[in-house]
PDB file of C-alpha atoms in Angstrom:
ATOM      1  CA  GLN A 880       7.009   9.652  13.263  1.00 65.00           C
ATOM      2  CA  GLN A 881       5.789   6.536  11.485  1.00 72.00           C
ATOM      3  CA  LYS A 882       2.421   5.516  12.964  1.00 90.00           C
ATOM      4  CA  VAL A 883       2.790   1.932  11.804  1.00 95.00           C
ATOM      5  CA  GLN A 884       6.148   0.437  12.647  1.00 96.00           C
ATOM      6  CA  GLN A 885       7.427  -2.814  11.229  1.00 97.00           C
ATOM      7  CA  SER A 886      10.332  -4.987  12.304  1.00 96.00           C
ATOM      8  CA  PRO A 887      12.737  -6.245  11.307  1.00 97.00           C
ATOM      9  CA  GLU A 888      13.595  -4.068   8.292  1.00 96.00           C
ATOM     10  CA  SER A 889      14.945  -7.132   6.535  1.00 97.00           C
ATOM     11  CA  LEU A 890      15.006 -10.841   7.183  1.00 97.00           C
ATOM     12  CA  ILE A 891      16.786 -13.802   5.624  1.00 98.00           C
ATOM     13  CA  VAL A 892      15.463 -17.310   6.205  1.00 98.00           C
ATOM     14  CA  PRO A 893      16.419 -20.631   4.640  1.00 98.00           C
ATOM     15  CA  GLU A 894      14.025 -22.433   2.344  1.00 98.00           C
ATOM     16  CA  GLY A 895      11.637 -24.456   4.470  1.00 97.00           C
ATOM     17  CA  GLY A 896      12.178 -22.218   7.482  1.00 98.00           C
ATOM     18  CA  MET A 897       9.805 -20.023   9.470  1.00 98.00           C
ATOM     19  CA  ALA A 898       9.652 -16.260   8.861  1.00 98.00           C
ATOM     20  CA  SER A 899       8.191 -14.018  11.567  1.00 98.00           C
ATOM     21  CA  LEU A 900       7.349 -10.390  10.871  1.00 98.00           C
ATOM     22  CA  ASN A 901       6.099  -7.807  13.356  1.00 98.00           C
ATOM     23  CA  CYS A 902       3.963  -4.693  13.181  1.00 97.00           C
ATOM     24  CA  THR A 903       2.787  -2.224  15.825  1.00 96.00           C
ATOM     25  CA  SER A 904       0.582   0.833  15.607  1.00 95.00           C
ATOM     26  CA  SER A 905       1.212   3.907  17.761  1.00 93.00           C
ATOM     27  CA  ASP A 906      -2.295   5.198  16.988  1.00 89.00           C
ATOM     28  CA  ARG A 907      -4.637   3.842  19.631  1.00 87.00           C
ATOM     29  CA  ASN A 908      -7.686   4.494  17.441  1.00 87.00           C
ATOM     30  CA  VAL A 909      -6.689   1.736  15.029  1.00 88.00           C
ATOM     31  CA  ASP A 910      -8.872  -1.372  14.914  1.00 86.00           C
ATOM     32  CA  TYR A 911      -8.005  -3.243  11.726  1.00 92.00           C
ATOM     33  CA  PHE A 912      -4.740  -4.611  10.399  1.00 95.00           C
ATOM     34  CA  TRP A 913      -3.871  -5.723   6.914  1.00 95.00           C
ATOM     35  CA  TRP A 914      -0.857  -7.556   5.489  1.00 97.00           C
ATOM     36  CA  TYR A 915       0.169  -6.988   1.880  1.00 97.00           C
ATOM     37  CA  ARG A 916       2.940  -8.635  -0.118  1.00 97.00           C
ATOM     38  CA  GLN A 917       4.806  -6.836  -2.885  1.00 95.00           C
ATOM     39  CA  HIS A 918       7.169  -8.710  -5.173  1.00 96.00           C
ATOM     40  CA  SER A 919       9.952  -6.661  -6.733  1.00 92.00           C
ATOM     41  CA  GLY A 920       8.644  -4.457  -9.513  1.00 90.00           C
ATOM     42  CA  LYS A 921       5.037  -5.461  -8.848  1.00 92.00           C
ATOM     43  CA  SER A 922       2.102  -3.886  -7.038  1.00 93.00           C
ATOM     44  CA  PRO A 923       1.081  -4.771  -3.459  1.00 94.00           C
ATOM     45  CA  LYS A 924      -1.456  -7.585  -3.093  1.00 95.00           C
ATOM     46  CA  MET A 925      -3.412  -8.310   0.067  1.00 94.00           C
ATOM     47  CA  LEU A 926      -2.398 -11.452   1.909  1.00 96.00           C
ATOM     48  CA  MET A 927      -4.519 -11.421   5.008  1.00 95.00           C
ATOM     49  CA  SER A 928      -6.448  -9.118   7.296  1.00 93.00           C
ATOM     50  CA  ILE A 929      -7.316  -9.405  10.966  1.00 94.00           C
ATOM     51  CA  PHE A 930      -9.768  -7.468  13.072  1.00 91.00           C
ATOM     52  CA  SER A 931     -10.262  -9.580  16.193  1.00 90.00           C
ATOM     53  CA  ASN A 932      -7.909 -10.658  18.941  1.00 92.00           C
ATOM     54  CA  GLY A 933      -6.326 -14.007  18.309  1.00 94.00           C
ATOM     55  CA  GLU A 934      -5.045 -15.925  15.356  1.00 95.00           C
ATOM     56  CA  LYS A 935      -6.041 -16.517  11.763  1.00 95.00           C
ATOM     57  CA  GLU A 936      -4.485 -19.125   9.490  1.00 96.00           C
ATOM     58  CA  GLU A 937      -4.567 -19.465   5.715  1.00 95.00           C
ATOM     59  CA  GLY A 938      -2.346 -22.174   4.326  1.00 96.00           C
ATOM     60  CA  ARG A 939       1.276 -21.477   5.260  1.00 97.00           C
ATOM     61  CA  PHE A 940       0.430 -18.014   6.601  1.00 98.00           C
ATOM     62  CA  THR A 941      -0.682 -17.231  10.158  1.00 98.00           C
ATOM     63  CA  VAL A 942      -1.532 -13.802  11.528  1.00 98.00           C
ATOM     64  CA  HIS A 943      -1.805 -12.910  15.196  1.00 97.00           C
ATOM     65  CA  LEU A 944      -3.360  -9.791  16.692  1.00 96.00           C
ATOM     66  CA  ASN A 945      -3.168  -8.390  20.207  1.00 95.00           C
ATOM     67  CA  LYS A 946      -5.532  -5.426  20.269  1.00 92.00           C
ATOM     68  CA  ALA A 947      -4.440  -4.302  23.717  1.00 93.00           C
ATOM     69  CA  SER A 948      -0.891  -3.699  22.502  1.00 94.00           C
ATOM     70  CA  LEU A 949      -1.923  -2.951  18.887  1.00 94.00           C
ATOM     71  CA  HIS A 950       0.597  -5.525  17.749  1.00 96.00           C
ATOM     72  CA  THR A 951       0.192  -7.928  14.882  1.00 97.00           C
ATOM     73  CA  SER A 952       2.572 -10.515  13.517  1.00 98.00           C
ATOM     74  CA  LEU A 953       2.737 -12.560  10.332  1.00 98.00           C
ATOM     75  CA  HIS A 954       4.314 -15.990  10.332  1.00 98.00           C
ATOM     76  CA  ILE A 955       5.194 -17.885   7.192  1.00 98.00           C
ATOM     77  CA  ARG A 956       6.006 -21.552   7.655  1.00 97.00           C
ATOM     78  CA  ASP A 957       7.829 -23.710   5.122  1.00 98.00           C
ATOM     79  CA  SER A 958       9.115 -20.523   3.440  1.00 98.00           C
ATOM     80  CA  GLN A 959       9.714 -20.757  -0.311  1.00 97.00           C
ATOM     81  CA  PRO A 960      11.979 -18.644  -2.560  1.00 97.00           C
ATOM     82  CA  SER A 961       8.795 -17.298  -4.158  1.00 97.00           C
ATOM     83  CA  ASP A 962       7.926 -15.764  -0.762  1.00 98.00           C
ATOM     84  CA  SER A 963      10.860 -13.356  -1.167  1.00 98.00           C
ATOM     85  CA  ALA A 964       9.208  -9.939  -1.272  1.00 97.00           C
ATOM     86  CA  LEU A 965       8.465  -6.716   0.624  1.00 96.00           C
ATOM     87  CA  TYR A 966       5.816  -7.379   3.286  1.00 98.00           C
ATOM     88  CA  LEU A 967       3.700  -4.385   4.180  1.00 97.00           C
ATOM     89  CA  CYS A 968       1.563  -3.956   7.266  1.00 97.00           C
ATOM     90  CA  ALA A 969      -1.287  -1.448   7.190  1.00 96.00           C
ATOM     91  CA  ALA A 970      -3.729  -0.254   9.807  1.00 94.00           C
ATOM     92  CA  SER A 971      -7.101   1.439   9.632  1.00 91.00           C
ATOM     93  CA  LYS A 972      -9.691   2.797  12.014  1.00 87.00           C
ATOM     94  CA  ALA A 973     -13.063   1.214  12.614  1.00 74.00           C
ATOM     95  CA  GLY A 974     -14.924   4.251  11.347  1.00 70.00           C
ATOM     96  CA  ASN A 975     -12.795   4.475   8.203  1.00 72.00           C
ATOM     97  CA  THR A 976     -11.568   1.060   7.170  1.00 70.00           C
ATOM     98  CA  GLY A 977     -10.892   2.372   3.687  1.00 81.00           C
ATOM     99  CA  LYS A 978      -8.015   4.623   4.762  1.00 88.00           C
ATOM    100  CA  LEU A 979      -4.913   2.496   5.177  1.00 92.00           C
ATOM    101  CA  ILE A 980      -1.766   3.709   6.902  1.00 93.00           C
ATOM    102  CA  PHE A 981       1.172   1.603   5.759  1.00 95.00           C
ATOM    103  CA  GLY A 982       4.419   0.848   7.529  1.00 96.00           C
ATOM    104  CA  LEU A 983       7.772   0.963   5.771  1.00 95.00           C
ATOM    105  CA  GLY A 984       7.780  -2.794   5.243  1.00 96.00           C
ATOM    106  CA  THR A 985       9.961  -5.815   5.925  1.00 97.00           C
ATOM    107  CA  THR A 986      12.050  -7.232   3.101  1.00 97.00           C
ATOM    108  CA  LEU A 987      12.074 -11.029   3.252  1.00 98.00           C
ATOM    109  CA  GLN A 988      14.647 -13.078   1.402  1.00 98.00           C
ATOM    110  CA  VAL A 989      14.266 -16.862   1.342  1.00 98.00           C
ATOM    111  CA  GLN A 990      17.518 -18.558   0.452  1.00 97.00           C
ATOM    112  CA  PRO A 991      17.348 -21.876  -1.464  1.00 93.00           C
TER     113      PRO A 991
ATOM    114  CA  GLU B1352     -12.288  -9.072 -14.682  1.00 61.00           C
ATOM    115  CA  ALA B1353      -9.771  -6.361 -15.613  1.00 79.00           C
ATOM    116  CA  GLY B1354      -7.646  -4.951 -12.817  1.00 93.00           C
ATOM    117  CA  VAL B1355      -6.671  -1.371 -12.083  1.00 96.00           C
ATOM    118  CA  THR B1356      -4.835   0.117 -15.041  1.00 96.00           C
ATOM    119  CA  GLN B1357      -2.378   3.008 -14.975  1.00 97.00           C
ATOM    120  CA  SER B1358      -0.431   4.963 -17.535  1.00 96.00           C
ATOM    121  CA  PRO B1359       2.239   5.761 -18.296  1.00 97.00           C
ATOM    122  CA  ARG B1360       4.272   2.984 -16.664  1.00 96.00           C
ATOM    123  CA  TYR B1361       7.437   5.091 -16.570  1.00 97.00           C
ATOM    124  CA  ALA B1362       8.242   8.810 -16.695  1.00 97.00           C
ATOM    125  CA  VAL B1363      11.567  10.657 -16.591  1.00 97.00           C
ATOM    126  CA  LEU B1364      11.541  14.427 -16.105  1.00 96.00           C
ATOM    127  CA  GLN B1365      13.826  17.333 -15.411  1.00 97.00           C
ATOM    128  CA  GLU B1366      13.106  19.364 -12.282  1.00 97.00           C
ATOM    129  CA  GLY B1367      10.425  21.946 -12.917  1.00 96.00           C
ATOM    130  CA  GLN B1368       8.591  19.952 -15.570  1.00 97.00           C
ATOM    131  CA  ALA B1369       4.963  18.860 -15.231  1.00 97.00           C
ATOM    132  CA  VAL B1370       3.605  15.327 -15.476  1.00 97.00           C
ATOM    133  CA  SER B1371       0.197  13.640 -15.316  1.00 97.00           C
ATOM    134  CA  PHE B1372      -0.667  10.123 -14.293  1.00 97.00           C
ATOM    135  CA  TRP B1373      -3.867   8.400 -15.297  1.00 97.00           C
ATOM    136  CA  CYS B1374      -5.782   5.651 -13.518  1.00 98.00           C
ATOM    137  CA  ASP B1375      -8.727   3.480 -14.543  1.00 97.00           C
ATOM    138  CA  PRO B1376     -10.138   1.622 -11.511  1.00 96.00           C
ATOM    139  CA  ILE B1377     -11.911  -1.716 -11.460  1.00 95.00           C
ATOM    140  CA  SER B1378     -15.438  -1.317 -12.782  1.00 93.00           C
ATOM    141  CA  GLY B1379     -17.947  -0.738 -10.010  1.00 91.00           C
ATOM    142  CA  HIS B1380     -15.414   0.372  -7.389  1.00 93.00           C
ATOM    143  CA  ASP B1381     -16.537   3.718  -6.034  1.00 92.00           C
ATOM    144  CA  THR B1382     -13.438   4.457  -3.954  1.00 94.00           C
ATOM    145  CA  LEU B1383     -10.128   5.347  -5.613  1.00 96.00           C
ATOM    146  CA  TYR B1384      -6.762   6.049  -3.980  1.00 97.00           C
ATOM    147  CA  TRP B1385      -3.472   7.592  -5.036  1.00 97.00           C
ATOM    148  CA  TYR B1386      -0.311   6.594  -3.144  1.00 97.00           C
ATOM    149  CA  GLN B1387       3.320   7.647  -3.386  1.00 97.00           C
ATOM    150  CA  GLN B1388       5.810   4.828  -2.779  1.00 96.00           C
ATOM    151  CA  PRO B1389       9.500   5.751  -2.490  1.00 93.00           C
ATOM    152  CA  ARG B1390      11.907   2.967  -3.367  1.00 90.00           C
ATOM    153  CA  ASP B1391      11.930   0.128  -0.799  1.00 83.00           C
ATOM    154  CA  GLN B1392       9.337   1.831   1.440  1.00 89.00           C
ATOM    155  CA  GLY B1393       5.629   1.426   2.060  1.00 92.00           C
ATOM    156  CA  PRO B1394       3.002   3.364   0.100  1.00 95.00           C
ATOM    157  CA  GLN B1395       1.970   6.713   1.577  1.00 95.00           C
ATOM    158  CA  LEU B1396      -1.569   7.902   0.887  1.00 95.00           C
ATOM    159  CA  LEU B1397      -1.798  11.151  -1.078  1.00 96.00           C
ATOM    160  CA  VAL B1398      -5.535  11.476  -1.745  1.00 96.00           C
ATOM    161  CA  TYR B1399      -8.654   9.393  -2.073  1.00 95.00           C
ATOM    162  CA  PHE B1400     -12.075   9.780  -3.646  1.00 95.00           C
ATOM    163  CA  ARG B1401     -15.485   8.293  -3.188  1.00 93.00           C
ATOM    164  CA  ASP B1402     -17.196   8.704  -6.536  1.00 93.00           C
ATOM    165  CA  GLU B1403     -16.145  12.183  -7.684  1.00 93.00           C
ATOM    166  CA  ALA B1404     -15.742  13.662  -4.195  1.00 94.00           C
ATOM    167  CA  VAL B1405     -12.397  14.114  -2.475  1.00 94.00           C
ATOM    168  CA  ILE B1406     -12.603  12.392   0.906  1.00 93.00           C
ATOM    169  CA  ASP B1407      -9.102  13.059   2.175  1.00 92.00           C
ATOM    170  CA  ASN B1408      -6.328  15.073   0.542  1.00 92.00           C
ATOM    171  CA  SER B1409      -4.515  16.062   3.726  1.00 90.00           C
ATOM    172  CA  GLN B1410      -1.243  14.463   2.582  1.00 91.00           C
ATOM    173  CA  LEU B1411      -1.310  15.933  -0.934  1.00 93.00           C
ATOM    174  CA  PRO B1412       1.296  18.723  -1.396  1.00 89.00           C
ATOM    175  CA  SER B1413      -1.318  21.159  -2.680  1.00 81.00           C
ATOM    176  CA  ASP B1414       1.110  23.715  -4.048  1.00 90.00           C
ATOM    177  CA  ARG B1415       2.304  21.327  -6.750  1.00 95.00           C
ATOM    178  CA  PHE B1416       0.059  18.258  -6.757  1.00 96.00           C
ATOM    179  CA  SER B1417      -3.547  18.036  -7.862  1.00 96.00           C
ATOM    180  CA  ALA B1418      -5.935  15.144  -8.388  1.00 97.00           C
ATOM    181  CA  VAL B1419      -9.352  14.891 -10.001  1.00 96.00           C
ATOM    182  CA  ARG B1420     -11.958  12.251 -10.666  1.00 96.00           C
ATOM    183  CA  PRO B1421     -14.617  14.244 -12.526  1.00 92.00           C
ATOM    184  CA  LYS B1422     -17.109  11.475 -13.400  1.00 87.00           C
ATOM    185  CA  GLY B1423     -16.382   9.153 -10.523  1.00 85.00           C
ATOM    186  CA  THR B1424     -14.562   6.685 -12.761  1.00 91.00           C
ATOM    187  CA  ASN B1425     -11.088   7.491 -14.139  1.00 96.00           C
ATOM    188  CA  SER B1426      -8.726   9.757 -12.241  1.00 97.00           C
ATOM    189  CA  THR B1427      -5.733  11.962 -13.026  1.00 98.00           C
ATOM    190  CA  LEU B1428      -2.925  12.943 -10.672  1.00 98.00           C
ATOM    191  CA  LYS B1429      -0.801  15.876 -11.805  1.00 97.00           C
ATOM    192  CA  ILE B1430       2.491  17.280 -10.562  1.00 97.00           C
ATOM    193  CA  GLN B1431       2.925  20.878 -11.727  1.00 94.00           C
ATOM    194  CA  SER B1432       6.621  21.461 -11.092  1.00 93.00           C
ATOM    195  CA  ALA B1433       8.405  18.262 -10.247  1.00 95.00           C
ATOM    196  CA  LYS B1434      11.248  18.094  -7.732  1.00 95.00           C
ATOM    197  CA  GLN B1435      13.899  15.412  -7.280  1.00 96.00           C
ATOM    198  CA  GLY B1436      12.171  14.436  -4.003  1.00 95.00           C
ATOM    199  CA  ASP B1437       9.107  13.397  -6.022  1.00 96.00           C
ATOM    200  CA  THR B1438      11.052  10.451  -7.436  1.00 97.00           C
ATOM    201  CA  ALA B1439       8.914   7.446  -6.489  1.00 97.00           C
ATOM    202  CA  THR B1440       6.342   5.008  -7.814  1.00 97.00           C
ATOM    203  CA  TYR B1441       2.821   6.403  -7.909  1.00 98.00           C
ATOM    204  CA  LEU B1442       0.234   3.739  -7.227  1.00 97.00           C
ATOM    205  CA  CYS B1443      -3.466   3.908  -7.855  1.00 98.00           C
ATOM    206  CA  ALA B1444      -5.835   1.574  -6.025  1.00 97.00           C
ATOM    207  CA  SER B1445      -9.567   0.983  -6.009  1.00 96.00           C
ATOM    208  CA  ARG B1446     -11.665  -0.697  -3.366  1.00 93.00           C
ATOM    209  CA  ASP B1447     -14.653  -2.946  -3.189  1.00 85.00           C
ATOM    210  CA  LYS B1448     -16.493  -3.276   0.136  1.00 83.00           C
ATOM    211  CA  TYR B1449     -13.413  -4.777   1.749  1.00 83.00           C
ATOM    212  CA  GLU B1450     -10.108  -4.879  -0.101  1.00 89.00           C
ATOM    213  CA  GLN B1451      -7.927  -2.401  -1.966  1.00 93.00           C
ATOM    214  CA  TYR B1452      -6.613  -3.540  -5.344  1.00 95.00           C
ATOM    215  CA  PHE B1453      -3.507  -1.826  -6.649  1.00 96.00           C
ATOM    216  CA  GLY B1454      -2.550  -0.969 -10.175  1.00 96.00           C
ATOM    217  CA  PRO B1455       0.949  -1.582 -11.587  1.00 95.00           C
ATOM    218  CA  GLY B1456       2.094   1.948 -10.769  1.00 96.00           C
ATOM    219  CA  THR B1457       3.944   4.685 -12.607  1.00 97.00           C
ATOM    220  CA  ARG B1458       7.641   4.865 -11.817  1.00 97.00           C
ATOM    221  CA  LEU B1459       8.679   8.537 -11.858  1.00 98.00           C
ATOM    222  CA  THR B1460      12.284   9.698 -11.953  1.00 97.00           C
ATOM    223  CA  VAL B1461      13.011  13.415 -11.598  1.00 97.00           C
ATOM    224  CA  LEU B1462      16.551  14.361 -12.638  1.00 95.00           C
TER     225      LEU B1462
END
């Protein structure tokens, strides 16, 4: 069973629209969440991380975390075609932040 | 600053053949990871090192896979007898105090 579950599997949004991606951990020992973006044929690159309850914003990207439910979400506003990619959520434990457990990812397609 | 480098970029094998992947992490990064990423899925951790020591290899299929990092710098991942199910991209990553940086990967196809 996948310990980090992402939804939806794929998502299509129009250019300029809002994309919302979800991620939940079934491992209650997890404390840290990471979002990576992987363009086709490229390696994953970290977008944002979140460790505390609440919200964190960087430009067009906003991440939310609810530690009680171990749920995080990534929201991309004013989506651009260049945002089309595989979005990966990863979780790690407080005592071992270096060991990331990745979900299967959400494929985002932004249509011009 | 140079990123994580990997070679080869591509490999095509018949079942039963052996293959080695090589990784050069970012200078100064003491932690190095090997991941297996099947097509259109997330990376799955195989093994990771801190300096030359293996920290976690619980997901490494030990009967056919091996990984070393003898001087705490470069690392080699080897598959002794490849199977079709090993078809995937093999990613190497290194970590500073906070973030993991991934290399370009080696795309392996086992026929």
